[in-house]
XYZ file of C-alpha atoms in Angstrom:
712
model
C 292.715 -74.324 -72.759
C 293.383 -74.938 -76.435
C 292.516 -72.692 -79.367
C 291.466 -75.541 -81.694
C 293.967 -77.227 -84.019
C 295.609 -73.907 -84.931
C 297.592 -73.882 -81.662
C 300.707 -76.024 -81.612
C 303.182 -76.824 -78.834
C 306.629 -75.483 -79.701
C 308.621 -76.494 -76.624
C 308.148 -77.536 -73.021
C 310.029 -78.275 -69.815
C 308.986 -80.532 -66.927
C 309.609 -80.174 -63.180
C 309.382 -76.377 -63.323
C 308.492 -74.381 -60.236
C 306.234 -71.319 -60.603
C 306.991 -68.808 -57.874
C 303.871 -67.740 -55.968
C 305.403 -65.786 -53.106
C 308.318 -63.379 -53.440
C 309.788 -64.107 -50.023
C 308.964 -67.806 -49.498
C 308.702 -70.867 -51.746
C 306.306 -72.910 -49.603
C 303.267 -71.964 -51.726
C 305.023 -72.357 -55.096
C 303.491 -74.618 -57.748
C 305.212 -77.460 -59.603
C 304.353 -78.390 -63.149
C 305.154 -78.168 -66.851
C 306.127 -74.934 -68.630
C 304.848 -74.939 -72.222
C 305.433 -72.539 -75.112
C 302.910 -72.653 -77.964
C 302.538 -70.404 -81.001
C 299.894 -68.474 -79.006
C 300.864 -68.377 -75.353
C 303.119 -69.332 -72.477
C 301.275 -71.911 -70.411
C 301.980 -73.469 -67.030
C 300.241 -76.784 -66.375
C 300.101 -77.741 -62.724
C 298.275 -80.468 -60.834
C 298.469 -78.434 -57.656
C 295.714 -76.091 -56.591
C 296.275 -72.528 -55.506
C 296.150 -71.880 -51.766
C 293.009 -69.786 -52.269
C 289.600 -70.591 -53.680
C 289.514 -70.324 -57.462
C 287.588 -67.539 -59.105
C 284.460 -68.368 -61.037
C 285.248 -66.127 -64.042
C 286.880 -68.196 -66.800
C 288.585 -67.028 -69.981
C 287.773 -69.248 -72.965
C 291.170 -68.805 -74.625
C 293.481 -68.458 -71.635
C 293.887 -70.573 -68.528
C 294.659 -69.329 -65.049
C 298.418 -69.563 -65.624
C 298.512 -68.558 -69.316
C 300.167 -65.490 -70.838
C 299.558 -64.542 -74.499
C 302.871 -64.173 -76.317
C 301.841 -60.671 -77.428
C 301.585 -59.702 -73.753
C 305.227 -60.599 -73.032
C 307.279 -57.402 -72.780
C 310.654 -58.863 -71.789
C 312.113 -62.343 -71.430
C 314.877 -62.399 -68.816
C 316.973 -65.489 -68.080
C 319.059 -65.766 -64.925
C 321.782 -68.090 -63.674
C 322.089 -67.195 -60.003
C 325.003 -69.611 -59.479
C 327.194 -67.811 -62.037
C 325.608 -64.423 -61.346
C 324.569 -63.987 -64.978
C 321.459 -62.414 -66.486
C 320.367 -61.877 -70.086
C 317.398 -60.284 -71.845
C 316.461 -62.582 -74.718
C 315.226 -61.480 -78.126
C 314.374 -63.417 -81.252
C 317.006 -65.764 -82.732
C 319.469 -65.102 -79.920
C 321.842 -67.600 -78.340
C 322.039 -68.378 -74.630
C 325.519 -69.354 -73.444
C 324.537 -70.406 -69.921
C 321.959 -72.782 -68.507
C 319.163 -70.706 -66.913
C 318.120 -71.417 -63.339
C 315.317 -68.864 -63.492
C 313.028 -67.247 -66.088
C 311.341 -63.896 -65.441
C 308.572 -62.684 -67.758
C 307.733 -58.976 -67.638
C 304.260 -58.504 -69.111
C 302.571 -55.536 -70.761
C 299.606 -55.835 -68.381
C 301.960 -55.162 -65.405
C 302.436 -58.786 -64.346
C 305.841 -60.168 -63.391
C 305.977 -63.970 -63.446
C 308.912 -66.118 -62.290
C 309.747 -69.737 -63.025
C 312.560 -71.763 -61.426
C 314.410 -74.631 -63.121
C 316.114 -76.159 -60.059
C 314.806 -79.652 -60.856
C 314.316 -79.286 -64.616
C 316.806 -80.572 -67.165
C 319.216 -77.743 -68.104
C 318.871 -78.329 -71.835
C 315.055 -78.373 -71.804
C 315.049 -75.220 -69.633
C 317.292 -73.432 -72.133
C 315.175 -74.547 -75.116
C 311.858 -73.431 -73.630
C 313.326 -70.000 -72.739
C 314.652 -69.546 -76.275
C 311.305 -70.645 -77.735
C 309.385 -68.096 -75.650
C 311.784 -65.331 -76.696
C 311.550 -66.297 -80.366
C 307.776 -66.677 -80.631
C 307.095 -63.506 -78.664
C 309.054 -61.585 -81.344
C 307.284 -62.429 -84.636
C 309.108 -61.182 -87.714
C 305.981 -60.515 -89.783
C 302.330 -59.609 -89.056
C 301.172 -62.868 -90.663
C 303.115 -64.792 -87.992
C 300.826 -63.344 -85.320
C 298.552 -66.051 -83.956
C 295.393 -64.319 -85.166
C 296.050 -65.420 -88.751
C 296.312 -69.106 -87.822
C 293.300 -68.739 -85.551
C 291.096 -67.256 -88.271
C 292.449 -69.571 -90.955
C 291.585 -72.807 -89.102
C 289.265 -71.970 -86.214
C 285.847 -71.912 -87.918
C 284.194 -74.908 -89.556
C 280.669 -75.492 -90.817
C 278.372 -78.290 -89.673
C 279.416 -80.472 -92.620
C 283.092 -79.959 -91.869
C 283.753 -77.420 -94.614
C 285.843 -74.409 -93.695
C 284.023 -71.169 -93.024
C 285.768 -67.846 -93.441
C 285.906 -66.094 -90.081
C 282.865 -65.063 -88.096
C 279.212 -65.520 -88.965
C 278.324 -62.082 -90.394
C 275.045 -62.209 -88.491
C 276.597 -63.370 -85.269
C 274.261 -61.355 -83.046
C 276.587 -58.362 -83.377
C 274.918 -55.105 -82.399
C 278.050 -52.977 -82.642
C 278.462 -51.165 -85.987
C 281.870 -51.816 -87.559
C 281.710 -48.784 -89.902
C 283.166 -50.853 -92.742
C 280.170 -50.178 -94.993
C 278.289 -47.048 -96.078
C 275.071 -48.121 -94.319
C 276.705 -47.893 -90.855
C 277.771 -44.318 -91.606
C 274.296 -43.470 -92.955
C 272.748 -44.648 -89.705
C 275.198 -42.570 -87.669
C 274.406 -39.471 -89.763
C 270.683 -39.967 -89.113
C 271.191 -40.748 -85.420
C 273.047 -37.471 -84.843
C 270.864 -35.388 -87.171
C 273.806 -34.391 -89.404
C 271.656 -33.546 -92.413
C 274.354 -31.410 -94.098
C 276.858 -34.267 -94.221
C 277.105 -37.247 -96.576
C 278.905 -40.556 -96.975
C 281.874 -40.299 -99.334
C 283.077 -43.303 -101.360
C 286.098 -41.884 -103.224
C 288.496 -44.040 -101.149
C 287.025 -47.385 -102.186
C 289.938 -49.669 -102.933
C 292.027 -47.195 -100.865
C 292.469 -45.179 -104.049
C 293.018 -41.795 -102.316
C 294.581 -42.524 -98.914
C 296.177 -45.788 -97.722
C 295.279 -45.195 -94.067
C 291.691 -43.883 -94.346
C 288.659 -46.198 -94.424
C 286.879 -46.859 -97.694
C 283.818 -44.949 -96.447
C 283.746 -41.756 -94.386
C 281.629 -38.627 -93.976
C 282.236 -35.166 -95.482
C 280.210 -31.927 -95.885
C 277.480 -32.037 -98.524
C 278.918 -28.867 -100.087
C 282.270 -30.551 -100.849
C 282.220 -32.385 -104.194
C 284.185 -35.588 -104.717
C 286.338 -33.893 -107.334
C 287.332 -31.173 -104.845
C 288.241 -33.776 -102.235
C 290.437 -35.651 -104.716
C 292.161 -32.395 -105.581
C 292.757 -31.382 -101.951
C 293.911 -34.825 -100.745
C 297.463 -34.406 -102.010
C 297.960 -31.356 -99.752
C 297.351 -33.319 -96.505
C 299.778 -35.638 -94.739
C 299.171 -39.208 -95.952
C 296.320 -37.779 -98.046
C 294.149 -37.826 -94.903
C 291.463 -35.296 -95.800
C 289.160 -34.040 -92.997
C 286.884 -36.643 -91.381
C 283.522 -35.987 -89.754
C 283.268 -37.551 -86.289
C 279.962 -36.485 -84.770
C 277.200 -33.856 -84.663
C 275.806 -32.170 -81.593
C 272.062 -31.598 -81.391
C 272.746 -27.862 -81.869
C 274.131 -28.599 -85.333
C 277.790 -28.159 -84.380
C 280.086 -30.770 -85.878
C 283.270 -32.382 -84.590
C 285.855 -32.818 -87.361
C 289.382 -34.225 -87.313
C 292.104 -33.888 -89.908
C 295.833 -34.191 -90.505
C 298.007 -31.141 -91.044
C 298.463 -29.632 -94.490
C 301.874 -30.602 -95.837
C 302.200 -27.877 -98.479
C 302.687 -24.452 -96.782
C 301.984 -22.583 -100.024
C 298.542 -24.150 -100.307
C 297.706 -24.114 -96.598
C 295.627 -20.932 -96.456
C 293.655 -21.697 -99.604
C 292.817 -25.277 -98.613
C 291.992 -24.380 -94.996
C 289.611 -21.641 -96.144
C 287.810 -24.000 -98.521
C 287.463 -26.736 -95.890
C 286.387 -24.270 -93.179
C 283.809 -22.734 -95.509
C 282.276 -26.142 -96.207
C 282.139 -26.982 -92.483
C 280.564 -23.588 -91.731
C 277.857 -24.213 -94.336
C 276.967 -27.459 -92.577
C 275.975 -25.539 -89.419
C 272.401 -24.164 -89.301
C 273.651 -20.813 -87.925
C 276.782 -20.744 -90.111
C 278.957 -20.577 -86.992
C 282.706 -20.055 -87.270
C 285.082 -22.997 -87.101
C 287.164 -23.394 -83.943
C 290.468 -25.119 -84.658
C 292.824 -26.681 -82.136
C 296.311 -27.967 -82.990
C 296.833 -31.057 -80.838
C 300.537 -31.269 -81.698
C 301.073 -27.982 -79.843
C 298.838 -28.631 -76.849
C 299.208 -32.330 -76.002
C 302.111 -34.662 -75.186
C 303.614 -36.679 -78.014
C 303.669 -40.469 -78.210
C 307.136 -40.663 -76.642
C 305.928 -38.658 -73.625
C 302.984 -41.033 -73.190
C 305.238 -44.090 -73.417
C 307.671 -42.590 -70.891
C 304.801 -41.965 -68.478
C 303.629 -45.582 -68.739
C 307.147 -46.907 -68.121
C 307.422 -44.663 -65.082
C 304.052 -45.845 -63.786
C 305.082 -49.473 -64.247
C 308.338 -48.754 -62.444
C 306.502 -47.122 -59.559
C 303.756 -49.691 -59.098
C 305.404 -52.941 -60.003
C 308.932 -53.454 -61.229
C 311.370 -51.320 -59.264
C 312.612 -52.566 -55.884
C 311.679 -49.107 -54.528
C 315.130 -48.103 -53.409
C 314.669 -44.538 -54.610
C 313.832 -41.657 -52.309
C 310.265 -40.660 -51.534
C 310.660 -37.298 -53.285
C 311.777 -39.014 -56.490
C 308.778 -41.328 -56.245
C 306.425 -38.363 -55.822
C 307.841 -36.471 -58.801
C 307.479 -39.596 -60.944
C 303.805 -39.991 -60.086
C 303.139 -36.302 -60.758
C 304.663 -36.656 -64.241
C 302.064 -39.339 -64.986
C 299.272 -37.327 -63.386
C 299.981 -34.311 -65.623
C 299.187 -36.274 -68.771
C 295.507 -36.504 -67.871
C 294.784 -32.762 -67.976
C 294.286 -31.827 -71.628
C 291.046 -32.104 -73.594
C 289.597 -30.447 -76.753
C 289.544 -30.435 -80.601
C 291.268 -31.516 -83.305
C 294.107 -31.323 -85.880
C 297.199 -33.504 -85.633
C 300.152 -34.041 -87.921
C 298.897 -37.381 -89.218
C 295.539 -37.530 -87.369
C 296.046 -41.057 -86.025
C 296.957 -40.783 -82.327
C 295.790 -37.978 -80.045
C 292.963 -37.106 -82.452
C 291.506 -40.521 -81.635
C 291.691 -39.780 -77.905
C 290.203 -36.293 -78.064
C 287.411 -37.008 -80.542
C 286.289 -39.960 -78.392
C 286.412 -38.047 -75.107
C 284.345 -35.189 -76.539
C 281.660 -37.633 -77.678
C 281.833 -39.561 -74.411
C 281.192 -36.375 -72.431
C 278.486 -34.986 -74.731
C 276.545 -37.969 -76.102
C 274.837 -40.452 -73.721
C 274.635 -42.960 -76.585
C 278.430 -43.313 -76.402
C 278.133 -44.269 -72.734
C 276.059 -47.330 -73.560
C 277.930 -50.579 -74.201
C 277.295 -50.800 -77.943
C 277.612 -47.040 -78.362
C 281.035 -47.078 -76.688
C 282.175 -49.995 -78.831
C 280.942 -48.288 -81.988
C 282.790 -45.139 -80.927
C 286.104 -47.028 -80.702
C 285.431 -48.824 -83.964
C 284.749 -45.505 -85.729
C 287.418 -43.248 -84.211
C 290.251 -45.754 -83.698
C 289.959 -48.845 -85.889
C 288.506 -47.396 -89.083
C 290.281 -44.041 -88.687
C 293.614 -45.860 -88.865
C 295.159 -45.775 -85.392
C 298.450 -47.676 -85.608
C 297.582 -50.508 -83.230
C 300.251 -52.822 -84.682
C 302.984 -50.213 -84.129
C 301.709 -48.621 -80.926
C 301.208 -52.018 -79.250
C 304.561 -53.089 -80.728
C 303.190 -56.552 -81.508
C 306.243 -57.305 -83.666
C 308.666 -55.760 -81.124
C 310.615 -54.176 -83.982
C 310.555 -50.457 -83.209
C 310.427 -49.317 -79.597
C 310.299 -45.680 -80.746
C 306.875 -46.300 -82.298
C 305.476 -48.015 -79.189
C 303.089 -45.909 -77.127
C 300.012 -46.773 -75.022
C 297.753 -44.172 -76.652
C 294.683 -46.421 -76.488
C 295.378 -47.278 -72.851
C 295.607 -43.534 -72.139
C 292.114 -43.144 -73.617
C 290.775 -46.023 -71.503
C 292.313 -44.410 -68.419
C 290.633 -41.080 -69.261
C 287.332 -42.898 -69.873
C 287.731 -44.626 -66.509
C 288.359 -41.262 -64.765
C 285.027 -40.026 -66.169
C 283.352 -43.337 -65.257
C 284.759 -43.078 -61.736
C 283.207 -39.636 -61.271
C 279.829 -40.496 -62.871
C 279.421 -44.300 -62.609
C 275.629 -44.230 -63.005
C 275.969 -42.585 -66.430
C 277.637 -45.638 -67.988
C 276.028 -48.911 -68.969
C 279.292 -50.801 -68.440
C 281.574 -51.442 -65.473
C 285.265 -50.890 -64.773
C 285.714 -54.647 -65.218
C 284.657 -54.144 -68.840
C 287.210 -51.353 -69.356
C 289.950 -53.493 -67.782
C 289.128 -56.542 -69.915
C 289.052 -54.325 -73.009
C 292.566 -53.123 -72.197
C 293.722 -56.721 -71.752
C 292.254 -57.741 -75.104
C 294.961 -55.771 -76.915
C 297.346 -58.586 -75.987
C 295.144 -61.462 -77.234
C 296.235 -61.199 -80.882
C 293.259 -62.695 -82.691
C 291.000 -59.636 -82.985
C 290.942 -57.370 -86.021
C 290.381 -54.469 -83.625
C 293.950 -54.394 -82.304
C 296.009 -56.249 -84.931
C 296.539 -53.698 -87.687
C 297.553 -50.124 -88.427
C 294.631 -49.449 -90.765
C 291.857 -51.247 -92.700
C 293.985 -51.478 -95.848
C 296.774 -53.294 -94.005
C 294.255 -55.791 -92.665
C 292.852 -56.411 -96.139
C 296.237 -56.809 -97.814
C 297.766 -59.083 -95.163
C 294.705 -61.301 -94.920
C 294.515 -61.689 -98.713
C 298.194 -62.642 -98.857
C 297.797 -65.104 -95.985
C 294.694 -66.683 -97.540
C 296.572 -67.119 -100.801
C 299.594 -68.711 -99.099
C 297.362 -71.155 -97.191
C 295.027 -71.838 -100.167
C 292.016 -70.533 -98.239
C 289.106 -69.897 -100.594
C 287.605 -66.492 -99.829
C 284.612 -66.731 -102.150
C 282.915 -63.346 -102.478
C 284.831 -61.957 -99.503
C 287.720 -59.641 -100.222
C 289.689 -60.687 -97.120
C 289.709 -63.013 -94.137
C 287.030 -62.077 -91.674
C 288.791 -61.614 -88.322
C 286.548 -61.532 -85.248
C 286.288 -58.051 -83.718
C 286.909 -57.862 -79.997
C 283.229 -56.917 -79.625
C 282.349 -60.572 -80.191
C 282.876 -61.220 -76.487
C 281.708 -64.829 -76.807
C 285.202 -65.557 -78.162
C 286.590 -64.872 -74.683
C 283.803 -65.225 -72.127
C 280.609 -67.136 -71.458
C 277.283 -65.283 -71.359
C 277.363 -65.657 -67.588
C 280.770 -63.985 -67.284
C 279.790 -61.242 -69.738
C 277.215 -60.082 -67.204
C 280.191 -58.680 -65.241
C 280.141 -55.903 -67.859
C 276.621 -54.766 -66.856
C 276.481 -51.815 -64.470
C 273.683 -52.111 -61.882
C 273.865 -48.351 -61.270
C 273.191 -47.430 -64.896
C 270.475 -44.815 -65.307
C 268.470 -45.459 -68.483
C 268.246 -42.903 -71.220
C 266.019 -42.181 -74.196
C 268.348 -43.488 -76.867
C 268.190 -42.737 -80.556
C 268.539 -45.497 -83.109
C 267.855 -45.896 -86.814
C 265.520 -48.678 -87.915
C 264.353 -49.217 -91.501
C 265.697 -45.810 -92.463
C 263.811 -43.848 -89.788
C 264.991 -42.418 -86.469
C 263.343 -44.053 -83.460
C 263.817 -43.846 -79.713
C 263.611 -46.408 -76.967
C 263.881 -46.097 -73.219
C 266.069 -48.227 -71.016
C 263.763 -50.180 -68.779
C 265.347 -49.049 -65.542
C 263.722 -45.964 -64.101
C 265.157 -42.592 -64.978
C 266.473 -40.498 -62.152
C 268.880 -37.627 -61.751
C 271.912 -38.321 -59.640
C 274.203 -35.661 -58.317
C 277.923 -35.889 -58.891
C 279.372 -38.973 -57.272
C 282.401 -37.383 -55.676
C 283.333 -39.420 -52.642
C 285.099 -38.127 -49.577
C 285.385 -34.504 -50.699
C 284.228 -31.318 -48.948
C 280.888 -30.115 -50.311
C 282.315 -26.866 -51.656
C 285.010 -28.827 -53.461
C 282.465 -30.102 -56.003
C 282.659 -26.914 -58.023
C 286.415 -27.225 -58.325
C 287.361 -24.860 -55.499
C 287.948 -25.020 -51.757
C 285.606 -23.275 -49.401
C 286.970 -20.960 -46.680
C 285.943 -23.386 -43.923
C 287.085 -26.561 -45.668
C 290.276 -28.385 -44.832
C 292.187 -30.906 -46.820
C 292.942 -34.379 -45.559
C 296.590 -33.981 -46.481
C 299.574 -32.132 -45.034
C 298.165 -29.753 -42.431
C 301.088 -27.398 -42.893
C 299.841 -26.521 -46.366
C 296.258 -25.633 -45.522
C 296.783 -22.165 -44.072
C 299.099 -21.179 -46.899
C 296.661 -22.368 -49.521
C 293.658 -20.520 -48.088
C 295.185 -17.100 -48.625
C 296.327 -18.010 -52.141
C 292.895 -19.283 -53.141
C 291.070 -16.252 -51.764
C 293.181 -14.023 -54.013
C 292.396 -16.205 -57.038
C 288.627 -15.977 -56.433
C 288.767 -12.190 -56.536
C 289.970 -12.288 -60.139
C 287.280 -11.868 -62.773
C 285.855 -15.066 -64.225
C 286.018 -15.835 -67.905
C 282.829 -17.083 -69.626
C 284.192 -20.621 -69.741
C 285.056 -20.560 -66.034
C 281.561 -19.282 -65.236
C 280.010 -22.030 -67.358
C 282.000 -24.712 -65.567
C 281.248 -23.267 -62.130
C 277.531 -23.175 -62.949
C 277.702 -26.731 -64.253
C 279.156 -28.095 -61.020
C 276.790 -26.054 -58.848
C 273.667 -27.920 -60.022
C 272.652 -31.593 -60.051
C 274.158 -33.484 -62.954
C 271.907 -34.769 -65.736
C 273.388 -38.189 -66.396
C 271.764 -38.245 -69.829
C 273.345 -34.921 -70.766
C 276.750 -33.280 -70.683
C 279.338 -34.701 -68.278
C 282.363 -32.582 -67.442
C 285.290 -34.251 -65.665
C 286.792 -32.698 -62.556
C 290.460 -32.250 -63.367
C 292.117 -30.968 -60.217
C 294.829 -33.363 -59.032
C 292.778 -34.387 -56.010
C 289.916 -35.498 -58.286
C 292.010 -37.916 -60.332
C 292.450 -41.444 -59.052
C 294.718 -44.343 -59.847
C 292.867 -46.964 -61.888
C 293.609 -49.651 -59.334
C 291.719 -52.490 -61.009
C 293.999 -52.195 -64.033
C 297.335 -50.944 -62.701
C 297.409 -52.453 -59.199
C 295.369 -55.671 -59.522
C 298.489 -57.883 -59.438
C 299.974 -56.178 -56.346
C 299.173 -58.444 -53.358
C 299.503 -55.559 -50.902
C 296.799 -53.635 -52.789
C 294.300 -56.466 -52.525
C 291.458 -56.221 -50.013
C 290.077 -59.720 -49.305
C 286.247 -59.673 -49.263
C 286.381 -55.897 -49.550
C 286.783 -52.961 -51.893
C 284.324 -51.693 -54.535
C 283.366 -55.247 -55.504
C 281.370 -55.644 -52.276
C 279.238 -52.638 -53.237
C 278.918 -54.023 -56.758
C 277.740 -57.337 -55.311
C 274.998 -55.737 -53.189
C 273.814 -53.455 -55.998
C 273.732 -56.369 -58.451
C 271.634 -58.471 -56.085
C 269.232 -55.583 -55.485
C 268.944 -54.784 -59.218
C 268.360 -58.429 -60.047
C 265.572 -58.673 -57.470
C 263.877 -55.494 -58.725
C 264.002 -56.599 -62.358
C 262.749 -60.080 -61.441
C 259.756 -58.592 -59.610
C 259.067 -56.160 -62.477
C 259.067 -59.025 -64.997
C 256.778 -61.115 -62.824
C 254.371 -58.219 -62.378
C 254.377 -57.474 -66.115
C 253.665 -61.090 -67.052
C 251.097 -61.460 -64.257
C 249.154 -58.517 -65.694
C 249.499 -59.868 -69.215
C 248.157 -63.243 -68.106
C 245.003 -61.656 -66.730
C 246.028 -62.054 -63.128
C 246.855 -65.760 -63.363
C 250.372 -66.376 -62.006
C 250.817 -69.711 -63.796
C 253.599 -70.663 -66.236
C 255.345 -67.319 -65.994
C 258.350 -66.972 -68.302
C 261.468 -65.845 -66.422
C 263.903 -63.709 -68.401
C 267.621 -64.386 -67.810
C 269.239 -62.033 -65.353
C 271.570 -59.312 -66.596
C 273.480 -59.325 -63.327
C 276.480 -61.511 -62.469
C 275.368 -61.746 -58.834
C 271.727 -62.752 -58.421
C 269.199 -62.377 -55.643
C 268.275 -65.362 -53.488
C 264.910 -67.084 -53.495
C 264.299 -65.763 -49.977
C 264.212 -61.947 -50.095
C 264.638 -61.615 -46.331
C 267.986 -63.424 -46.483
C 270.089 -61.731 -49.171
C 273.072 -63.817 -50.325
C 276.370 -63.151 -48.592
C 279.327 -62.079 -50.721
C 281.245 -65.140 -51.974
C 284.517 -65.900 -50.200
C 286.539 -65.532 -53.392
C 285.658 -61.841 -53.774
C 288.431 -59.305 -53.354
C 289.187 -55.808 -54.589
C 291.095 -57.428 -57.490
C 288.105 -59.495 -58.664
C 287.864 -61.019 -61.260
C 291.674 -61.054 -61.408
C 294.002 -62.898 -59.046
C 297.352 -61.469 -57.909
C 298.381 -64.912 -56.648
C 301.360 -66.067 -58.703
C 301.140 -63.072 -61.033
C 303.557 -60.691 -59.351
C 306.880 -61.756 -57.897
C 309.169 -59.040 -56.601
C 310.418 -57.855 -53.180
C 307.845 -56.705 -50.647
C 306.895 -53.042 -50.549
C 306.519 -52.545 -46.782
C 307.741 -49.074 -45.813
C 307.954 -47.806 -49.408
C 306.059 -44.788 -50.836
C 303.683 -47.169 -52.642
C 302.919 -48.932 -49.365
C 302.054 -45.610 -47.733
C 299.912 -44.638 -50.733
C 297.957 -47.919 -50.545
C 297.377 -47.334 -46.838
C 295.613 -44.063 -47.605
C 298.357 -41.473 -47.171
C 297.792 -38.499 -49.494
C 301.484 -38.095 -50.235
C 301.281 -38.095 -54.006
C 300.625 -34.374 -54.302
C 303.657 -32.180 -53.776
C 303.641 -28.796 -52.066
C 303.907 -27.059 -55.435
C 300.980 -28.983 -56.896
C 298.735 -28.209 -53.922
C 299.653 -24.542 -54.056
C 298.668 -24.424 -57.728
C 295.453 -26.394 -57.281
C 292.984 -23.693 -58.247
C 289.837 -23.608 -60.298
């Protein structure tokens, strides 16, 4: 796999052995280890001992690792008993016999240099360490990729992506995208503001955003200096009731705080048809900070992948509970600088309340609006330059995990699959997309202008290089493989769109139907967030009797209005086109196995797991849609079934030509599909460890204290 002429080979070593099994070397692969300015690549003429998957990445081969995905480069000389973590421009005083790459997507990959030349082994290790630690954003591969990747039919260079490009996802980099969103949500008392064109007011805000109609531009310019980083309040979304969701940074001047807050609150109140009061939530006081989130991810990685599991079971349990606690908090929306947890919360509110955001393009537009254009620090939080570990934090991955928890409880409410969410998380480490490369739109514009100038790239009327957004999935996958994103369970909705300045609706062609909550394996009474008197828990039996008496006392306490609302919500069938509330008791939250455990061989279920259900549902959906299309065209042709046009299937797995013999699941399917753990995780076996027990179904991850406190 080569990314055109912008990818160059930096160093390579022959006769390298890639370790496939942790305990034995009989399945290991021999080949060439290559470092380019984009990735670490292993080229082997051997085939893996298992059938190859059919899903193919257009930029990355089966044994490729993007340099941005490399977390640590560890060299080992097992003869001398030496080990060193390599950084950029470091020296290596011993000849390595082994290279271990710890990856940000939880892979651990080992290479042995037993037969390789010692000097070439040392050079390729140093090259990987150096190129995975770029000193400047413009040294990230995305700049070379955009600068040289695109050429016109006559050979002339084209700047970036075709602006038409079939893109249906709004990028919110122009006022018209915001106008359409205002009309879609019915926010008639809000307007597009242009005072930040040229980033004149705030360096981290977009050039266009939405503010109350009653706030004049002059007032906004005056108030901007009182907010951190001049980030004045931003409109996110309007509910059909007229209520608005607004996010903002904290006010930096205490003397002006009351005056400015009153003026902003008054303007927001005027935008509501009933002039309702403003409810304000300070996220800095109620949610974990970025260091807490990073610590939780490191602990999760340690639990699932890296550690040799020598710790006690109680320590393992407490570690997992620390991670579990981070998924509890949700609601709205001031933050010191309004660039981290505000992104998470504003998106989750819209995801729960607005079915449009649960469609593929709606979800992508949501991320573009609340993360990319709102100035989330992707460059710093992903630590692409590996300069400041204190700034690194997986805030976006936390959001994807929360979105997956909601998807896992209501899968039929989402147009996309968990494969889509997993691939989206992986795309952070393929550093060619504008989505995840920069801290804010201004940084993208300034860096791309400087790079274009240094490379003599003529921009024409464009103000900056046009990087492809990650939403242009054709950069990574074929149309066939993109069908893995399509959810066969998705229940269509009446969606609102704006066309030619007017609001229109269209209905998804699949039939509408109400589905009840998709909680699997839980007692019926547990669906409303409590345990019935006759229900038992499939956990430690010693806890059940103690818990029953505690819970009965809790139920006797008087309910608050919010508790009553939630209880009523879970007592009736769920409208998948309406509000979705997540169940947040510890027993309702699951580990996102397809993302966090896909490389663990012991977690893999050959020809089993959720993918087998996905296969059957895809085949059934494909057959239904094929018959519907045939019937529609048959009627349109006046009953003559000749020359019928067949629309391409939206499903990855298709029905057979003989309906009475549905296709069997392919042999290459496993619970890790479309990812392969073979050769992507090398560490000691986990037999007998807490993780092994967890994978075998033991409910040991909830402590006695947690179960005792598990109340509505």
